CSV table of C-alpha atoms in Angstrom, one decimal:
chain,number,residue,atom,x,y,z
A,1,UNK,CA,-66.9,23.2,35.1
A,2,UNK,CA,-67.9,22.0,38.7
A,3,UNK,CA,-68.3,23.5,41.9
A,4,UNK,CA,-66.8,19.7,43.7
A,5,UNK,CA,-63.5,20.6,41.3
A,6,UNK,CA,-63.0,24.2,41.6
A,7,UNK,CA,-63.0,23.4,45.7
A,8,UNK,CA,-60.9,20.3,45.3
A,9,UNK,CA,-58.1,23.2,45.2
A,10,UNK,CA,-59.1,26.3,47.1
A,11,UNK,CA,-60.7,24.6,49.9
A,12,UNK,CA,-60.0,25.8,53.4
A,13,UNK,CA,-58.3,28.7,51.6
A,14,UNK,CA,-58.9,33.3,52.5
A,15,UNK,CA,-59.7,34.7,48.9
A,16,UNK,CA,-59.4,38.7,48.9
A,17,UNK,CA,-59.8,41.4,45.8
A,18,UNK,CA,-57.3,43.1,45.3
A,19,UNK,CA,-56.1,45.7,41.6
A,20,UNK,CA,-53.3,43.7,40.4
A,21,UNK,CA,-50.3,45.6,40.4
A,22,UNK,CA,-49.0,44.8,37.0
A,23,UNK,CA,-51.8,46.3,35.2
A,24,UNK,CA,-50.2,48.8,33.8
A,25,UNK,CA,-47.5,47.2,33.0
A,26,UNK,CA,-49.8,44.8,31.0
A,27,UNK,CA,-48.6,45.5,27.1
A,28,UNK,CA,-51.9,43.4,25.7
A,29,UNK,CA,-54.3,46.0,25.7
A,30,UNK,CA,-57.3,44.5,28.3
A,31,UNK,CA,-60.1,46.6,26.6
A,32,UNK,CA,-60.2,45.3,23.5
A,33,UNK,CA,-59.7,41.5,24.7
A,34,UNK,CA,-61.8,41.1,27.9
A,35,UNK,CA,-61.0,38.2,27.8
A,36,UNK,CA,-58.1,37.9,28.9
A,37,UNK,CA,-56.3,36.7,32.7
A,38,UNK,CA,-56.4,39.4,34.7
A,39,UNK,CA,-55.6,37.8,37.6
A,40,UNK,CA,-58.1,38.8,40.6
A,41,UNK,CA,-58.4,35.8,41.9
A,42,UNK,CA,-55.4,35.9,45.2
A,43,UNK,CA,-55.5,33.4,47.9
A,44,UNK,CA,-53.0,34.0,51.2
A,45,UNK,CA,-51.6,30.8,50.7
A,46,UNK,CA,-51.7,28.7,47.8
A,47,UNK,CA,-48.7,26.7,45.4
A,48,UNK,CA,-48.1,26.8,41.7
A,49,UNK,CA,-49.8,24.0,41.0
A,50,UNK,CA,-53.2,24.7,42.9
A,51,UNK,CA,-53.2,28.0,40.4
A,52,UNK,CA,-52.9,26.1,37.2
A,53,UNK,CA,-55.3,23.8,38.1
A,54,UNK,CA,-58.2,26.2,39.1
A,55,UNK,CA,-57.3,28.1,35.8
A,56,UNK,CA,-57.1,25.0,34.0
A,57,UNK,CA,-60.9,24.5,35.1
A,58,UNK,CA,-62.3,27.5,35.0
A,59,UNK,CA,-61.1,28.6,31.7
A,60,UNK,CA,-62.8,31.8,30.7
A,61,UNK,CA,-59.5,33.1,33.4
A,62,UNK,CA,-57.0,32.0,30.4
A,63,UNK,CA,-58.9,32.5,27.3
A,64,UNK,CA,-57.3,34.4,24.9
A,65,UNK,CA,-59.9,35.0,22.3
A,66,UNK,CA,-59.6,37.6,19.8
A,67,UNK,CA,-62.0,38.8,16.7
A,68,UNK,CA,-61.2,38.9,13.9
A,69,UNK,CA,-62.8,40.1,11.0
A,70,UNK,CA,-61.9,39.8,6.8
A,71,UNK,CA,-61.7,43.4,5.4
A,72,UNK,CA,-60.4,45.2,9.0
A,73,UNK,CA,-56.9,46.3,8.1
A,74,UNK,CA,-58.5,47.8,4.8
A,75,UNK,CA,-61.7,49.5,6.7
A,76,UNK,CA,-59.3,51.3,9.3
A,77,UNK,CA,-56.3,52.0,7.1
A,78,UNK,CA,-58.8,54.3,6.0
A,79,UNK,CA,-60.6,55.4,8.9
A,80,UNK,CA,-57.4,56.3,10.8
A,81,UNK,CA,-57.2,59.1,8.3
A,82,UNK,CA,-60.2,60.5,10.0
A,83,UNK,CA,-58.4,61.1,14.0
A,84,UNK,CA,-59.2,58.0,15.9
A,85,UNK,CA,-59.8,57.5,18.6
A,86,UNK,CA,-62.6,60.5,18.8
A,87,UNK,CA,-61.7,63.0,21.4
A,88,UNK,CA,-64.0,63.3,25.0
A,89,UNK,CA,-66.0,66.7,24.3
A,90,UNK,CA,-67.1,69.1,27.4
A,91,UNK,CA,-70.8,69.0,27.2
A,92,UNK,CA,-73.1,71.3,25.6
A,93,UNK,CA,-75.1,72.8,28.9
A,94,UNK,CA,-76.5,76.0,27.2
A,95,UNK,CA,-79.8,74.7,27.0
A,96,UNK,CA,-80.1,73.6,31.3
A,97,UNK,CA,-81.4,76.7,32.8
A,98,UNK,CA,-82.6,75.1,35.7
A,99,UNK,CA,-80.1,75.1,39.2
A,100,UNK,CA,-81.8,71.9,40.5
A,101,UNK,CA,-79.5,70.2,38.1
A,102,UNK,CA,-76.4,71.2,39.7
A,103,UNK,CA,-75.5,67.9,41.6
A,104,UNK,CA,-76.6,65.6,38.9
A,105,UNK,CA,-74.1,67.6,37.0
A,106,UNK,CA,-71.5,66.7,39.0
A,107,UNK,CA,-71.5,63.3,39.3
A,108,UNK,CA,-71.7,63.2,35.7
A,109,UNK,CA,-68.4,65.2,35.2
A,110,UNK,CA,-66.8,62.6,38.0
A,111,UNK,CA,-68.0,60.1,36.1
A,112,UNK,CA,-66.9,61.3,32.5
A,113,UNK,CA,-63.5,61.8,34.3
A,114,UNK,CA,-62.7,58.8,36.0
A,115,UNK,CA,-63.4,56.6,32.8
A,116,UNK,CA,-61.3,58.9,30.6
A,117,UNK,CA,-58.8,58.7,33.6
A,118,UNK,CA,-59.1,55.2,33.6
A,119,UNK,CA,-58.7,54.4,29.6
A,120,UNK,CA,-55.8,56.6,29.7
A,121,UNK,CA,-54.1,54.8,32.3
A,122,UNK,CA,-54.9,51.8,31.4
A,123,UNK,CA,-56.1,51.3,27.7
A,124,UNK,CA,-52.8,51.6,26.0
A,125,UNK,CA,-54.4,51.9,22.5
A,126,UNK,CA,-53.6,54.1,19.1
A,127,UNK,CA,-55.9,52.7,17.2
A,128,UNK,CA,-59.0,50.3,17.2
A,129,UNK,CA,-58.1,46.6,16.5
A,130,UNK,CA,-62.3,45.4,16.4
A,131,UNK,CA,-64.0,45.7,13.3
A,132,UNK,CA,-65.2,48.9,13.0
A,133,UNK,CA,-68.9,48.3,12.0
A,134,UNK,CA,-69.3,45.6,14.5
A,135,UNK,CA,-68.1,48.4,17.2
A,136,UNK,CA,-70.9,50.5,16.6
A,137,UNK,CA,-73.5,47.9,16.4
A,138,UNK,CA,-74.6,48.2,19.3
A,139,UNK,CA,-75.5,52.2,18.8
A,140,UNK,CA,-78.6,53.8,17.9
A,141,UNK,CA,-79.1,57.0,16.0
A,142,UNK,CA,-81.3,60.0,16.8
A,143,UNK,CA,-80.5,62.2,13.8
A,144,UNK,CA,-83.1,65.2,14.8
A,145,UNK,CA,-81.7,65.8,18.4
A,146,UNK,CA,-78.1,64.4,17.4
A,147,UNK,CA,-77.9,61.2,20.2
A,148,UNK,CA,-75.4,58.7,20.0
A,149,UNK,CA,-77.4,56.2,22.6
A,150,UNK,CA,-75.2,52.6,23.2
A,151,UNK,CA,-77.6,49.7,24.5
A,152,UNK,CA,-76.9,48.2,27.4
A,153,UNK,CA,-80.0,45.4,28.2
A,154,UNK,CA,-81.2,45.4,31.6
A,155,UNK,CA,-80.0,48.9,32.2
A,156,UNK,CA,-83.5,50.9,30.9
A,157,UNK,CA,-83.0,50.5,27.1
A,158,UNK,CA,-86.3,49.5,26.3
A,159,UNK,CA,-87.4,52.9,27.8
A,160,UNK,CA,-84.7,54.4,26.0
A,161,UNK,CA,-85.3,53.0,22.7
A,162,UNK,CA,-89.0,54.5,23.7
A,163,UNK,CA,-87.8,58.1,24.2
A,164,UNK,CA,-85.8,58.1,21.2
A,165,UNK,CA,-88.8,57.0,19.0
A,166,UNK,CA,-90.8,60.3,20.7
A,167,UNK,CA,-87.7,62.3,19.3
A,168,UNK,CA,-87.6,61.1,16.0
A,169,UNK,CA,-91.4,61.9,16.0
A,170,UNK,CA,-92.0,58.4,15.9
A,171,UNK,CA,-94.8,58.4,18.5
A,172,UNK,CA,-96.4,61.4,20.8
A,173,UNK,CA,-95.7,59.7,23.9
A,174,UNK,CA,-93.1,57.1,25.8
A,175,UNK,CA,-96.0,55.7,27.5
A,176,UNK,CA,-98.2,54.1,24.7
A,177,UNK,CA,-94.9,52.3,22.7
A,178,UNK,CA,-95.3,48.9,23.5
A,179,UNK,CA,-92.5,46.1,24.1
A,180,UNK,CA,-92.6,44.5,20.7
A,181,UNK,CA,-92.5,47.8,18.6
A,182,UNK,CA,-89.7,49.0,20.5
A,183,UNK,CA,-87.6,45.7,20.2
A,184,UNK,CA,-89.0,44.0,17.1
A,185,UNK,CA,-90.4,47.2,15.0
A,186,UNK,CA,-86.9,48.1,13.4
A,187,UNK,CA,-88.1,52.0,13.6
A,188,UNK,CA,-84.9,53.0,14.7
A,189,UNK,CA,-81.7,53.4,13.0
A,190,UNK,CA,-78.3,52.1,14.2
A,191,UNK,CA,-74.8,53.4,13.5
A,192,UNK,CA,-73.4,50.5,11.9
A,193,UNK,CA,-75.9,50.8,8.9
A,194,UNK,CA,-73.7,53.7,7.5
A,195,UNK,CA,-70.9,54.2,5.9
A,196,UNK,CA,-67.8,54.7,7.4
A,197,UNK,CA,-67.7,58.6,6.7
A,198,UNK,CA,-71.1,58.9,8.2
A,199,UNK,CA,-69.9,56.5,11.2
A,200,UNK,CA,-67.2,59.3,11.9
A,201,UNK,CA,-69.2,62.4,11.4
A,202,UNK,CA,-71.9,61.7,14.0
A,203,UNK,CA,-69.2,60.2,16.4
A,204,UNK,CA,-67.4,63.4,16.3
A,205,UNK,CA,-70.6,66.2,16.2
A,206,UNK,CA,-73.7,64.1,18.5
A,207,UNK,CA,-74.0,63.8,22.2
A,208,UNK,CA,-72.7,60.0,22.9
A,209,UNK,CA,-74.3,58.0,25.7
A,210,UNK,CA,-74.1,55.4,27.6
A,211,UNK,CA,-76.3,53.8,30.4
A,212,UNK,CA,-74.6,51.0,33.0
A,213,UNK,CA,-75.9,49.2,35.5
A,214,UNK,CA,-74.2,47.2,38.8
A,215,UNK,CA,-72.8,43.8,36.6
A,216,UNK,CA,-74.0,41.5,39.9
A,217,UNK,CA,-77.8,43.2,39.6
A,218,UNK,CA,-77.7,43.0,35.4
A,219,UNK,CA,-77.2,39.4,35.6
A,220,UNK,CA,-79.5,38.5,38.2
A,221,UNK,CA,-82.1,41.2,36.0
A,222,UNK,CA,-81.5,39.2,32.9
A,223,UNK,CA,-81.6,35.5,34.4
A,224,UNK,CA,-85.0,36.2,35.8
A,225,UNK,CA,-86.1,37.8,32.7
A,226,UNK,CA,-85.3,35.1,30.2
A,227,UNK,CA,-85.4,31.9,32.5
A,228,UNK,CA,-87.9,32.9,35.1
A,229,UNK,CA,-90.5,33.1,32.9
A,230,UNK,CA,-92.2,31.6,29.7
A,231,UNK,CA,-89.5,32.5,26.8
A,232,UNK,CA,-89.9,30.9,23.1
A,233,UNK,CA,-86.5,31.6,22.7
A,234,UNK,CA,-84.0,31.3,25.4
A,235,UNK,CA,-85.5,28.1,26.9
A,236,UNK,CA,-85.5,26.2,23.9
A,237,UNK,CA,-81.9,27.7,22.6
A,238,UNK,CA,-80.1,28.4,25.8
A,239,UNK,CA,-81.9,26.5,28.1
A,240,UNK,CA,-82.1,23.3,26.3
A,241,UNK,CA,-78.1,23.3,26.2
A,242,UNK,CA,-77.7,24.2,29.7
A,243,UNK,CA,-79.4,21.9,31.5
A,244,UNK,CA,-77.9,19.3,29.2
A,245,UNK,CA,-74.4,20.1,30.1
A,246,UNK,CA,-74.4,21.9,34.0
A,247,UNK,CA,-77.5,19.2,35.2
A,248,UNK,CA,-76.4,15.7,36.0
A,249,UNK,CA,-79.1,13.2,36.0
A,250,UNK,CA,-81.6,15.4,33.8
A,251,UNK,CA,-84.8,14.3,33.0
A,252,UNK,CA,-86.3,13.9,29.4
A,253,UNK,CA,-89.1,16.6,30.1
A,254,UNK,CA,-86.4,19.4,31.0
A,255,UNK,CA,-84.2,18.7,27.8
A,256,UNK,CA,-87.3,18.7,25.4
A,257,UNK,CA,-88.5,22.4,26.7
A,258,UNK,CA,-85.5,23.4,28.4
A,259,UNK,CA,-87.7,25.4,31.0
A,260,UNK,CA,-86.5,25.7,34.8
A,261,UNK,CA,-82.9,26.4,34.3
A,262,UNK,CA,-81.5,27.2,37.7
A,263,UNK,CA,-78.9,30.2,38.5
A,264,UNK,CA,-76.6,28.3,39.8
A,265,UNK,CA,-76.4,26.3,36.2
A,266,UNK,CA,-76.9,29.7,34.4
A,267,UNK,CA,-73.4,30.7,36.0
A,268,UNK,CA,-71.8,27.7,35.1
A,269,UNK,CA,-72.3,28.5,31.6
A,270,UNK,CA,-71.3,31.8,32.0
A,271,UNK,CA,-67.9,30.6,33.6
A,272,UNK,CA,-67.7,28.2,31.0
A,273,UNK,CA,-65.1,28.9,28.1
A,274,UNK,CA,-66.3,25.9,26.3
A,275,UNK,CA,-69.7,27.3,26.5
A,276,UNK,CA,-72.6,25.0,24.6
A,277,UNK,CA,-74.2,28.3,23.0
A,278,UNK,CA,-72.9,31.3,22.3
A,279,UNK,CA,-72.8,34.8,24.6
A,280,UNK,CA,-76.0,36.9,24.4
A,281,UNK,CA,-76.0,40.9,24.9
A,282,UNK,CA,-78.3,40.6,28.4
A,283,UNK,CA,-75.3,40.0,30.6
A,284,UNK,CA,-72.4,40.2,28.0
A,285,UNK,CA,-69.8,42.8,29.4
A,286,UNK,CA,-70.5,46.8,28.6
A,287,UNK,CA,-66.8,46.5,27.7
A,288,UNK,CA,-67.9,44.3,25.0
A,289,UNK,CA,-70.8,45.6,24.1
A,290,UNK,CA,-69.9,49.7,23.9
A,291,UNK,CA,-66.1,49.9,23.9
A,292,UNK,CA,-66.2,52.8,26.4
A,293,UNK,CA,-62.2,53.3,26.1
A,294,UNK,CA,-62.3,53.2,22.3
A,295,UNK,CA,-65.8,55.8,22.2
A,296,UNK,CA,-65.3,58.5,24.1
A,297,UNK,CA,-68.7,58.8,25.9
A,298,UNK,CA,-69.8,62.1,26.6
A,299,UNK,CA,-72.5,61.5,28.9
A,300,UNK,CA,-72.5,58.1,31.5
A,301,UNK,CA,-75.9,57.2,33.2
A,302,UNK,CA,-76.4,54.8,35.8
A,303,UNK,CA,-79.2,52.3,35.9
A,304,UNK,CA,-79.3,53.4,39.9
A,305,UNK,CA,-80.2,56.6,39.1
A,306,UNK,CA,-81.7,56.1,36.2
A,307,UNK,CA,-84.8,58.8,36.1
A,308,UNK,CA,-82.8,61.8,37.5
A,309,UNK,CA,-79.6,60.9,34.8
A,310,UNK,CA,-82.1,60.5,32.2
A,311,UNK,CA,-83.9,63.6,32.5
A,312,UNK,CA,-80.8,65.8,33.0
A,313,UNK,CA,-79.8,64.0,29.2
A,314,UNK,CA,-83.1,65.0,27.5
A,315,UNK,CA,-82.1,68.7,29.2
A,316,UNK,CA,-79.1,68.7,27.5
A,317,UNK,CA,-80.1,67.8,24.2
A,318,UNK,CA,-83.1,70.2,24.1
A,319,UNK,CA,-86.2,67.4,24.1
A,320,UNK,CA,-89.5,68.8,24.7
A,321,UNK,CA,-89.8,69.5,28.5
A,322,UNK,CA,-93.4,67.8,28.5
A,323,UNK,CA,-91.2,65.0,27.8
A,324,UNK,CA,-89.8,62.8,30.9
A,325,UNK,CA,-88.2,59.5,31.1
A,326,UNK,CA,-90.8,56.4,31.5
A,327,UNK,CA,-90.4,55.2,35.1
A,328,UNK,CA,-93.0,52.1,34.3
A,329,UNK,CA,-91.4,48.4,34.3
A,330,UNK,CA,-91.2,47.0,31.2
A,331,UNK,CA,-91.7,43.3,31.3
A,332,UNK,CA,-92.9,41.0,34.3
A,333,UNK,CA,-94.2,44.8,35.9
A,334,UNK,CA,-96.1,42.5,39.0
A,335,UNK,CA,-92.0,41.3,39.7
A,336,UNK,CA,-90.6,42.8,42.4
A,337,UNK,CA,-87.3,44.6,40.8
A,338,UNK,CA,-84.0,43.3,40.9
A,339,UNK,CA,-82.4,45.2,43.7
A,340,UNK,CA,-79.2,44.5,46.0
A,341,UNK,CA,-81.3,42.4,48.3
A,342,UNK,CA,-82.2,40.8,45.1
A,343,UNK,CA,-79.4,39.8,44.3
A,344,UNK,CA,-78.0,38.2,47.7
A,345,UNK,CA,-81.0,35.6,47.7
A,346,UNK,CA,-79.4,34.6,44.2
A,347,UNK,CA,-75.9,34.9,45.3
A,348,UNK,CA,-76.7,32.4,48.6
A,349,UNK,CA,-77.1,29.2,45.9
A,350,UNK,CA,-73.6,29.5,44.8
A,351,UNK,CA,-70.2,28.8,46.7
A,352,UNK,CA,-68.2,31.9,47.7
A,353,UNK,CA,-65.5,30.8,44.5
A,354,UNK,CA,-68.6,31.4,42.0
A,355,UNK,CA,-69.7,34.6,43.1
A,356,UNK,CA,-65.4,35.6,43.0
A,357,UNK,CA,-65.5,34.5,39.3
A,358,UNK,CA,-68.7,36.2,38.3
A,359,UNK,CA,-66.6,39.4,39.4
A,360,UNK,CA,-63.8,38.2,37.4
A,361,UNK,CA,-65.7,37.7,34.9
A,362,UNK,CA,-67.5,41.7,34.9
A,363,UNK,CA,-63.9,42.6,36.1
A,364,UNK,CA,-63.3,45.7,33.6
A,365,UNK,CA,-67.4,46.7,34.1
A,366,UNK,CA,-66.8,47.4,37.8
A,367,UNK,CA,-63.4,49.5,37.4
A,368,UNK,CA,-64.3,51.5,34.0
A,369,UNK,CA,-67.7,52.4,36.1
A,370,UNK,CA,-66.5,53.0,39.5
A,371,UNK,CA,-68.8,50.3,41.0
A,372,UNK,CA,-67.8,48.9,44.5
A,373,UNK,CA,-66.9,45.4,44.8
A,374,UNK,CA,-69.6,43.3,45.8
A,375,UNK,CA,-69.6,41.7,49.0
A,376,UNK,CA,-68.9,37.9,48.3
């Protein structure tokens, strides 16, 4: 994909957002194939032709990829026996004694309701048609405190993954975990590694949540966390590829360390559906990544307010009140963090059509989570 033929046909043309208006009517379930059309994309004036062309190159808008898996039909002929999908629970607020709490508890409930409001309206499932295991891959397990806690990377998991360590007595404090023990240790368990009986039970009895961030900001985050900075892995294995493909003219020292991709390239292989590696979790959809619509969270934290949603949680569950979430950057602490102003100086290096697809692209993220549209 290039920016000269995405403008060949939109140039000189008004591009607005808008909810299309046959989304309900849509019978393919969107949830479980984000990858889909859906068809944001409008221009005040445009023909037939100019449509299927800019599909045509941007690809990822008429990709129609689905997963599939050996063994499904058998693994949920016998897990529908067990009430799918898992009902949304009112939460457990017994143990919050404190009233400071009461505003923080709201928003969550609006929160809690507008995605279950959402996934009824618009979900249109019975039953799961993912893998079941690969689901709930993505889901780590806090047996003593009963936590159901869905990562979501550049949303405050590594300071997550810390706090549930402290609750499985695992370490005394949040503070002294470092980066590799939390991502490379293995001390925690995930939900995938049981069966499917004890997959059910703790999706029906423990506290489920999930923490989301802005989809514009948690791109930006995980760019200049993997490409911004010395990487042994994502220059040499995604950087290597994309420069190769998205930079015309490349010199040999770029393709041998693959060091100094630029965002603008970065987004190109995003957009691309004929991608030269694969997607990674950093900025692959939440929709993908915790199927919000097929597990019925019952607590959703926002990155934004990620300290006061955080330490409501630990309220509910009961955690020790000495302990608080960890405030501290993990990575790259002397960066300043990715914020909204951020994120424009990012935004400026690609054409007003790029930054529209990127929202295409995180299209479901921004309605299941109530996030405004970005201005583009």
């Amino acid at each position: 994909m290039t920016t000269e033929n995405i403008q060949e046909h939109i140039t000189n043309q008004n591009l607005k957002f808008h909810l299309p208006k046959d989304l309900k009517e849509k019978k393919e379930n969107i949830l479980l194939n984000p990858e889909s059309p859906t068809g944001v994309l409008t221009k005040t004036s445009h023909s037939q032709e100019g449509n299927q062309a800019l599909s045509k190159t941007t690809g990822f808008l008429t990709n129609k990829r689905v997963e599939k898996h050996q063994g499904t039909k058998t693994l949920f002929k016998e897990f529908s026996k067990m009430n799918w999908p898992i009902d949304i629970h009112p939460l457990n607020k017994t143990l919050v004694n404190d009233n400071k709490w009461k505003k923080t508890d709201e928003t969550q409930e609006k929160r809690r309701s507008f995605l279950q409001e959402f996934c009824r309206k618009f979900g249109g499932v019975s039953h799961p048609q993912s893998h079941l295991f690969h689901m709930v891959s993505r889901i780590y397990v806090e047996d003593k405190h009963k936590i159901l806690y869905c990562e979501v990377p550049k949303a405050g998991c590594s300071n997550w993954k810390r706090v549930l360590m402290v609750l499985n007595g695992l370490a005394p404090s949040a503070y002294n975990i470092s980066h590799d023990a939390v991502h490379y240790g293995k001390h925690l368990k995930k939900l995938d590694s049981f069966d499917i009986r004890g997959i059910h039970t703790r999706l029906n009895t423990y506290t489920k949540a999930v923490f989301v961030r802005d989809p514009m900001e948690r791109l930006v985050s995980a760019f200049r966390d993997k490409f911004e900075h010395p990487n042994s892995y994502y220059h040499p294995v995604f950087g290597k590829a994309i420069i190769k493909k998205y930079r015309p003219n490349v010199c040999e020292e770029a393709l041998i360390n693959g060091s100094g991709v630029r965002f603008k390239e970065f987004v190109h292989y995003l957009l691309d559906s004929h991608r030269p590696v694969g997607m990674d979790i950093h900025w692959e959809k939440v929709s993908k990544l915790c199927y919000p619509c097929l597990i019925n969270y019952d607590f959703v934290g926002k990155f934004e307010t990620l300290e006061e949603d955080a330490n409501y949680f630990l309220q509910l569950i009961g955690a020790p009140k000495e302990l608080k979430f960890p405030n501290f950057k993990d990575r790259h602490s002397s960066d300043e963090r990715t914020n909204a102003q951020v994120v424009r100086q990012y935004l400026k290096d690609l054409t007003r059509t790029e930054r529209q697809l990127i929202y295409d692209f995180y299209y479901l993220d921004y309605l299941m989570f109530n996030y405004t549209t970005p201005f583009l």
